[in-house]
PDB file of C-alpha atoms in Angstrom:
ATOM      1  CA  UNK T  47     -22.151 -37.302  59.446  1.00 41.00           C
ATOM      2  CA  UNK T  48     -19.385 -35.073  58.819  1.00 45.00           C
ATOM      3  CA  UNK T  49     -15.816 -36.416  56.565  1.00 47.00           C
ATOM      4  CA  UNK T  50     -13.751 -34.752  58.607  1.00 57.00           C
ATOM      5  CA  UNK T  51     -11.861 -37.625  59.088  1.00 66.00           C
ATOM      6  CA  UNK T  52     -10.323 -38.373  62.732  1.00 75.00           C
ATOM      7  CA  UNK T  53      -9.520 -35.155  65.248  1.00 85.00           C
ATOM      8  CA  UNK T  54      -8.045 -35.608  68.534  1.00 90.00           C
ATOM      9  CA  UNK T  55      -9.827 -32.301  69.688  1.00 93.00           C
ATOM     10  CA  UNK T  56     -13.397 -34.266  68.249  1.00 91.00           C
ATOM     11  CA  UNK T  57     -12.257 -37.525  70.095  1.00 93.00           C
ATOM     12  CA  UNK T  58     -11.303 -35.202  73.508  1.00 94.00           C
ATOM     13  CA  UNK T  59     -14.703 -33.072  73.574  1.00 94.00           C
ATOM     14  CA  UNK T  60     -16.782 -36.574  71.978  1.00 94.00           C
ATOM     15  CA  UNK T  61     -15.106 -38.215  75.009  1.00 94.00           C
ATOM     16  CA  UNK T  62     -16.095 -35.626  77.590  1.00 95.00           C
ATOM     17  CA  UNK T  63     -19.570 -35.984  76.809  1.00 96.00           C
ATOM     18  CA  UNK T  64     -19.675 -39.282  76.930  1.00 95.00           C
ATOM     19  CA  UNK T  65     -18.116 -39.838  80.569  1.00 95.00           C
ATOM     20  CA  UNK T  66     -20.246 -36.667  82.188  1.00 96.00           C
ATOM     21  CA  UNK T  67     -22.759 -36.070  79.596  1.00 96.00           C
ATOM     22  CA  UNK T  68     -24.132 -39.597  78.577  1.00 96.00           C
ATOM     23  CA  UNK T  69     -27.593 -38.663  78.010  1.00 96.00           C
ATOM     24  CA  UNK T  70     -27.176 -35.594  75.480  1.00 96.00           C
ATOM     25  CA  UNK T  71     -23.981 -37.668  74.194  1.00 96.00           C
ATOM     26  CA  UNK T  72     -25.944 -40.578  73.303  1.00 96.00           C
ATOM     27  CA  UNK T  73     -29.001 -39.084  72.302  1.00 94.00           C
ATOM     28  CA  UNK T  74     -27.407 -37.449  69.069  1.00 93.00           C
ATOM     29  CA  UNK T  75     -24.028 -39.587  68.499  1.00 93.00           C
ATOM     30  CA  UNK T  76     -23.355 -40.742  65.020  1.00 90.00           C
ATOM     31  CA  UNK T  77     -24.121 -44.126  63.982  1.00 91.00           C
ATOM     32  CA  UNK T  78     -22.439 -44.342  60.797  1.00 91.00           C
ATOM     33  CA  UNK T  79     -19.596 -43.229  59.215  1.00 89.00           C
ATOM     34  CA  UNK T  80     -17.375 -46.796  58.913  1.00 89.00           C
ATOM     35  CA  UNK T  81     -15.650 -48.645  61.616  1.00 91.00           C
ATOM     36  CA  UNK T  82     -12.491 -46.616  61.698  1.00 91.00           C
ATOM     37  CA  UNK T  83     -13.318 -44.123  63.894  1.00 91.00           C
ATOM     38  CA  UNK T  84     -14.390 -46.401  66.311  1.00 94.00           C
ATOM     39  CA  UNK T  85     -11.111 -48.623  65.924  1.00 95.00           C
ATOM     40  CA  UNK T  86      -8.760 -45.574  66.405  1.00 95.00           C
ATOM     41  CA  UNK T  87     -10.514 -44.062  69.518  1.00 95.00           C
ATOM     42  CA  UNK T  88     -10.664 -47.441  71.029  1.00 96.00           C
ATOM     43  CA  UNK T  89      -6.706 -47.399  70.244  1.00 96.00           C
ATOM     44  CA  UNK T  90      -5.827 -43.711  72.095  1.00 96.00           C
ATOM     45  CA  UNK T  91      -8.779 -45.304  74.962  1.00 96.00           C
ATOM     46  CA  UNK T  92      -6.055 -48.267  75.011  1.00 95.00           C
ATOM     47  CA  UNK T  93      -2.720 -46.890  74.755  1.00 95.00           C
ATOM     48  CA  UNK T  94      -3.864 -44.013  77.525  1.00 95.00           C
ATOM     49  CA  UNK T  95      -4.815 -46.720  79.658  1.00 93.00           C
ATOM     50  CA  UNK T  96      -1.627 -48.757  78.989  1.00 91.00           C
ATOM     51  CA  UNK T  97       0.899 -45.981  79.858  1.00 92.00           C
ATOM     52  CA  UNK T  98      -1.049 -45.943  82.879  1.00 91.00           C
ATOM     53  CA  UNK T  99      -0.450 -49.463  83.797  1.00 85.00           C
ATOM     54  CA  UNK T 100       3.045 -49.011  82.801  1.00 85.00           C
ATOM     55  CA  UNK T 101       3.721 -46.340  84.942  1.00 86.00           C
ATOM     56  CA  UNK T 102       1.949 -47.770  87.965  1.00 81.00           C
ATOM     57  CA  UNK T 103       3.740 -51.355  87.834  1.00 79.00           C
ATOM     58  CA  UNK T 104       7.350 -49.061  86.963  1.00 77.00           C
ATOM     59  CA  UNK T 105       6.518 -47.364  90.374  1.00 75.00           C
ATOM     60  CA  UNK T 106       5.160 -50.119  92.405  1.00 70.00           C
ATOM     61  CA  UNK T 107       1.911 -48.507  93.061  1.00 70.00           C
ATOM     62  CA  UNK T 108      -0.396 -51.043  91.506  1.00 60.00           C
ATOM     63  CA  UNK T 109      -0.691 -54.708  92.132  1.00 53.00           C
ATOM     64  CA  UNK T 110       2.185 -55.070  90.109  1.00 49.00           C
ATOM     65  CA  UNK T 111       5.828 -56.028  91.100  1.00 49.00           C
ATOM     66  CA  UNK T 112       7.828 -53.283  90.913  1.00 49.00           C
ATOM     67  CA  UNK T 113      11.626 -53.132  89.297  1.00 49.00           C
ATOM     68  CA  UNK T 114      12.779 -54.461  86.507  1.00 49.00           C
ATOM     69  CA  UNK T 115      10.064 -57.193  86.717  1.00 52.00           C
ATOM     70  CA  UNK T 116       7.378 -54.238  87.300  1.00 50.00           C
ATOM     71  CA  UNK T 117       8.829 -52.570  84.223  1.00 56.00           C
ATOM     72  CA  UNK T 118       8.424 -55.874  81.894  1.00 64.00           C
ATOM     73  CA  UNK T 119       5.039 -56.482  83.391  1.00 70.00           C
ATOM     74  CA  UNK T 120       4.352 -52.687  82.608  1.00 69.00           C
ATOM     75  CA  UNK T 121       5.128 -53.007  78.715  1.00 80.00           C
ATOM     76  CA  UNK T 122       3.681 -56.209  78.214  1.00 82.00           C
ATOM     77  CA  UNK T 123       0.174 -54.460  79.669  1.00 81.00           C
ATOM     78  CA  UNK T 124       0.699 -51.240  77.438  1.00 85.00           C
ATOM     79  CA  UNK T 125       0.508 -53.517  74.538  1.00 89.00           C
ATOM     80  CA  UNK T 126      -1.952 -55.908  75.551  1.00 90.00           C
ATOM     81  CA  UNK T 127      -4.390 -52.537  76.770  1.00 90.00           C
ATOM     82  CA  UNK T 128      -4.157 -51.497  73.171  1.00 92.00           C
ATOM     83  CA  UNK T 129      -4.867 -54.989  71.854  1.00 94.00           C
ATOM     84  CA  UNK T 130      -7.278 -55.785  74.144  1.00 93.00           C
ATOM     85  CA  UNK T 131      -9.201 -52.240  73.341  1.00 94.00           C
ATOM     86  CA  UNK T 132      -9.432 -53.514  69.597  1.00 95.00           C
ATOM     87  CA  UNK T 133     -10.083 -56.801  70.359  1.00 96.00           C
ATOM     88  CA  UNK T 134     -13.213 -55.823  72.967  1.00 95.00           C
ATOM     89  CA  UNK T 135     -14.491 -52.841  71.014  1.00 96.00           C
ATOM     90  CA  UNK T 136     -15.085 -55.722  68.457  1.00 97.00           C
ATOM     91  CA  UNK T 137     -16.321 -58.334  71.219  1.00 97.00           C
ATOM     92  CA  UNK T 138     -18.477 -55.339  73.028  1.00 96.00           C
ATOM     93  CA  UNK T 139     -20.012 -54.354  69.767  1.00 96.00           C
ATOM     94  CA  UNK T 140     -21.184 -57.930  69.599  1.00 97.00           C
ATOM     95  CA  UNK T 141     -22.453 -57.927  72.940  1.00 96.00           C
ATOM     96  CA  UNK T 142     -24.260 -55.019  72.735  1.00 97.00           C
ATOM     97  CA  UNK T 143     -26.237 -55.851  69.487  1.00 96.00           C
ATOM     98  CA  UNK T 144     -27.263 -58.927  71.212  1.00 96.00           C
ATOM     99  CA  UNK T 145     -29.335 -56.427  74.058  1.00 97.00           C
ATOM    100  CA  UNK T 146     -30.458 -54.216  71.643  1.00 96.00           C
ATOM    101  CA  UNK T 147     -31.829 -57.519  69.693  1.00 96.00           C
ATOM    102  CA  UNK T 148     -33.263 -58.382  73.050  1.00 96.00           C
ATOM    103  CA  UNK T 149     -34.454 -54.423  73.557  1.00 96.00           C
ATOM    104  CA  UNK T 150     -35.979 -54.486  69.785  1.00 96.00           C
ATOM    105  CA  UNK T 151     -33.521 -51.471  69.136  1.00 95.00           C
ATOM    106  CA  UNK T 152     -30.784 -51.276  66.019  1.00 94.00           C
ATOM    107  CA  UNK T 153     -29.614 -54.342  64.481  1.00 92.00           C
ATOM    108  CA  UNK T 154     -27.097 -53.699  62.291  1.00 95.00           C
ATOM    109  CA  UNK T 155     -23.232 -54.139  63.855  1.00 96.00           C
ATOM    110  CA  UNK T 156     -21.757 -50.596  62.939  1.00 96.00           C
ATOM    111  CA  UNK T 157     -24.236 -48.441  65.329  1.00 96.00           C
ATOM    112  CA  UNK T 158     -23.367 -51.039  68.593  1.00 96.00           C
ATOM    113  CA  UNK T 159     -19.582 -51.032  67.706  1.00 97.00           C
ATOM    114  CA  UNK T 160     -19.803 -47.391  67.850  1.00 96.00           C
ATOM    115  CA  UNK T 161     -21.506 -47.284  71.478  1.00 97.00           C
ATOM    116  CA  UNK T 162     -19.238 -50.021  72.342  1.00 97.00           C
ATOM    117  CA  UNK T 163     -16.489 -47.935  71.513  1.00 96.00           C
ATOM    118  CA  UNK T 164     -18.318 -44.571  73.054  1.00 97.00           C
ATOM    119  CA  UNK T 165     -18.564 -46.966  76.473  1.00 97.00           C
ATOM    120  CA  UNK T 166     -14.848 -47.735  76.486  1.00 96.00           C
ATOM    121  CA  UNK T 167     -13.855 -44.303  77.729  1.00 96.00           C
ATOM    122  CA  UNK T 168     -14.272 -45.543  80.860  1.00 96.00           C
ATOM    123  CA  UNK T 169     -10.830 -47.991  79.954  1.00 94.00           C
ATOM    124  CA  UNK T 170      -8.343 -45.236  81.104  1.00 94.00           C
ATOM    125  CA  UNK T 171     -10.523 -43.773  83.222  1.00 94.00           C
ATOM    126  CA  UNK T 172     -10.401 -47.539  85.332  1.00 91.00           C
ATOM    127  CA  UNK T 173      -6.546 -48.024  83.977  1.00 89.00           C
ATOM    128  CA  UNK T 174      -6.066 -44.536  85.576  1.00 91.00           C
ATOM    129  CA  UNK T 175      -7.500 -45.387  89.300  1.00 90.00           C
ATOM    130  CA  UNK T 176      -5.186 -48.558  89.075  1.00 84.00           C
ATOM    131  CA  UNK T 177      -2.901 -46.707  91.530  1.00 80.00           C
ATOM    132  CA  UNK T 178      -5.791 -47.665  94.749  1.00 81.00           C
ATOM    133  CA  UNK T 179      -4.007 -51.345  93.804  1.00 76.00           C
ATOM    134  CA  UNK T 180      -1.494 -50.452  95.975  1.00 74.00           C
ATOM    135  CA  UNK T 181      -2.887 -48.721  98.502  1.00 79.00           C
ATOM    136  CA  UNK T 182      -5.662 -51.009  98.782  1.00 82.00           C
ATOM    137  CA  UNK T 183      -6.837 -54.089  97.548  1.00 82.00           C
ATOM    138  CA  UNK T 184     -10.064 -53.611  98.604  1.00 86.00           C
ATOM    139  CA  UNK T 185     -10.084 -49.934  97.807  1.00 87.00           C
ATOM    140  CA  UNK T 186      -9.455 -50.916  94.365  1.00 87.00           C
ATOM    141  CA  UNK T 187     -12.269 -53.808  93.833  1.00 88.00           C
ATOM    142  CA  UNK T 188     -14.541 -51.011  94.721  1.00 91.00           C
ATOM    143  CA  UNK T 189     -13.352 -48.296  92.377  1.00 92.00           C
ATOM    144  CA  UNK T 190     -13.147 -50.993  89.266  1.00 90.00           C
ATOM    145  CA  UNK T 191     -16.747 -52.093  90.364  1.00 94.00           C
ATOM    146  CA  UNK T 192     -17.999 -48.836  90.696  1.00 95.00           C
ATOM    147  CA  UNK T 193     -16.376 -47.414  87.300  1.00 95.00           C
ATOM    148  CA  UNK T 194     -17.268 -50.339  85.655  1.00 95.00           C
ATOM    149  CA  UNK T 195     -21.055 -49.983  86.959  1.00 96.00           C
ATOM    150  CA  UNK T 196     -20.742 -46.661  85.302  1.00 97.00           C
ATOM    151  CA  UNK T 197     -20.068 -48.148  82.201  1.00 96.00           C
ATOM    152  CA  UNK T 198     -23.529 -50.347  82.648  1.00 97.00           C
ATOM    153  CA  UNK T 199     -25.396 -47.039  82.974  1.00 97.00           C
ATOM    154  CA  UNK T 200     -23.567 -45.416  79.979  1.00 97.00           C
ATOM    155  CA  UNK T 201     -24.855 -49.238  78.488  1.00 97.00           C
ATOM    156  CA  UNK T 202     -28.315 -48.524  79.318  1.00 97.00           C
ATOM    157  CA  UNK T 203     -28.714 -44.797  78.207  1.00 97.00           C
ATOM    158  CA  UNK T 204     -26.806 -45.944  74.900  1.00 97.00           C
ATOM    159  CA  UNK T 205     -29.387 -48.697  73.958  1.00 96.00           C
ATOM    160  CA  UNK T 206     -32.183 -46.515  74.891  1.00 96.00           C
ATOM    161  CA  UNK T 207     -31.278 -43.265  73.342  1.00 96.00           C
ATOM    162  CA  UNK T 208     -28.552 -44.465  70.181  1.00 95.00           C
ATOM    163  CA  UNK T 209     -30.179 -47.736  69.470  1.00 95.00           C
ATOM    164  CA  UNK T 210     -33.647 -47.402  70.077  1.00 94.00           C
ATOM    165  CA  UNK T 211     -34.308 -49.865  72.447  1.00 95.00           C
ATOM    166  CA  UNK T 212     -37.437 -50.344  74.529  1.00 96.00           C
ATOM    167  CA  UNK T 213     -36.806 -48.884  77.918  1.00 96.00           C
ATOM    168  CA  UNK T 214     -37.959 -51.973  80.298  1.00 97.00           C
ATOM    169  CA  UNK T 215     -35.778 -54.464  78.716  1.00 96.00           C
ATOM    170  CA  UNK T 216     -32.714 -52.378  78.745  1.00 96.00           C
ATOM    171  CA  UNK T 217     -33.418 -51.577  82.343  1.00 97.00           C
ATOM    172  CA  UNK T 218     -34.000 -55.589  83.335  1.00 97.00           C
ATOM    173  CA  UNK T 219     -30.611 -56.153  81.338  1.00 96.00           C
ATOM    174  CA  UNK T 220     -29.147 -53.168  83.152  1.00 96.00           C
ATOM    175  CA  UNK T 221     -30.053 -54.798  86.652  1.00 97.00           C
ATOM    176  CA  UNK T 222     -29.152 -58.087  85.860  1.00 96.00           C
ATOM    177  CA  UNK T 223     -26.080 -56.920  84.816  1.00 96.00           C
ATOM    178  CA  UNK T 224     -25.663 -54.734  87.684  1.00 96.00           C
ATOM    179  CA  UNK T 225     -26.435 -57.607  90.080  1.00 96.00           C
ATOM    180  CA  UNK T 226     -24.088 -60.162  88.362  1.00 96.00           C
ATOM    181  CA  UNK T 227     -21.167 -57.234  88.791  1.00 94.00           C
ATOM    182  CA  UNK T 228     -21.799 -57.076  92.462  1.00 95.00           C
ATOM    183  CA  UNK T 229     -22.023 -60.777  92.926  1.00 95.00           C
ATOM    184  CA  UNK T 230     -18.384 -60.709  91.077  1.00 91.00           C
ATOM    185  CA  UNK T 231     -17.380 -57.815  93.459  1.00 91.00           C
ATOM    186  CA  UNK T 232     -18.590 -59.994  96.814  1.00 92.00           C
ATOM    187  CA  UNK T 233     -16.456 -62.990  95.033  1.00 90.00           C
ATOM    188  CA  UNK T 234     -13.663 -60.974  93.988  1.00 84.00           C
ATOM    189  CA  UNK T 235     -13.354 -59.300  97.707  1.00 86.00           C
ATOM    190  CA  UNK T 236     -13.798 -62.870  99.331  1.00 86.00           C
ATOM    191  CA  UNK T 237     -11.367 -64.706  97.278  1.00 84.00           C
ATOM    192  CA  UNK T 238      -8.393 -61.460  97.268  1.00 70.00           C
ATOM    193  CA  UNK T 239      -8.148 -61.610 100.553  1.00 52.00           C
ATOM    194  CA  UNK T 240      -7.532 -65.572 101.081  1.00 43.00           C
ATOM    195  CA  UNK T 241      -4.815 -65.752  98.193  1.00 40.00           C
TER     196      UNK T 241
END
């Protein structure tokens, strides 16, 4: 563990590994080191994400109203991105500690906070593609479910590689997870398109 304390350049290149590099990422991430490292990338993951709503509800080119309505819609989900990051980091962390329990991998909160926050790179990444919203409703269900599936991967190489987990109960979780995602997909495209 190094004290350099936070670096945008560590959090940019730590970030980049993650998103196209998740095996070599999470095969030699840290696992301690305290919780605010984890809190204050979560927070840049959030606030990127949230000028990215902003900017597609100011424009119109989400499913947001656009105007002044757009723009008040557009702040509100700036801020909430950035609470909501803390808030799931701290909710994900949870989550994930409960598979690795189920995995027999690490079960001590800190490590699965930390690959909770690792996973949440995908936040602006999904805030970014917002703009398919309003091009496409459909085009857009498919890009969220297909980022977020993304995310389940990251999921399963984290548990496996950062937390120790056995490998056939993190991929069982994996495809259960990725099942009940498509389910919500079939649901979610059903259900847009009769509101």
């Amino acid at each position: 563990m190094s004290n350099e304390g936070f670096s945008f350049k560590k959090l940019y290149e730590d970030s980049k590994k993650a998103l196209f590099r998740p095996k070599e990422y999470f095969s030699s991430m840290e696992i301690q080191g305290g919780l605010g490292e984890p809190i204050l990338k979560v927070l840049v993951y959030g606030a990127i994400a949230g000028v990215f709503a902003l900017l597609w509800s100011l424009f119109n080119i989400s499913g947001f109203t656009g105007g002044l309505l757009g723009g008040a819609i557009g702040i509100a989900a700036f801020f909430w991105s950035i609470v909501g990051a803390v808030i799931g980091v701290f909710v994900g962390g949870a989550i994930i500690l409960i598979i690795s329990s189920i995995c027999n991998g690490n079960g001590n909160f800190e490590p699965n906070m930390r690959v909770a926050a690792a996973i949440m790179v995908i936040l602006p990444i999904n805030a970014f593609l917002g703009f398919f919203g309003g091009i496409s409703y459909v085009l857009d269900a498919i890009i969220g479910f297909v980022v977020t599936l993304y995310g389940v991967y990251m999921l399963y190489i984290a548990v496996t590689r950062t937390l120790e987990g056995k490998i056939q109960p993190a991929k069982a979780i994996s495809y259960i997870l990725g099942g009940l995602l498509f389910i919500g997909l079939i649901i979610n495209l059903f259900t847009g398109h009769q509101i």
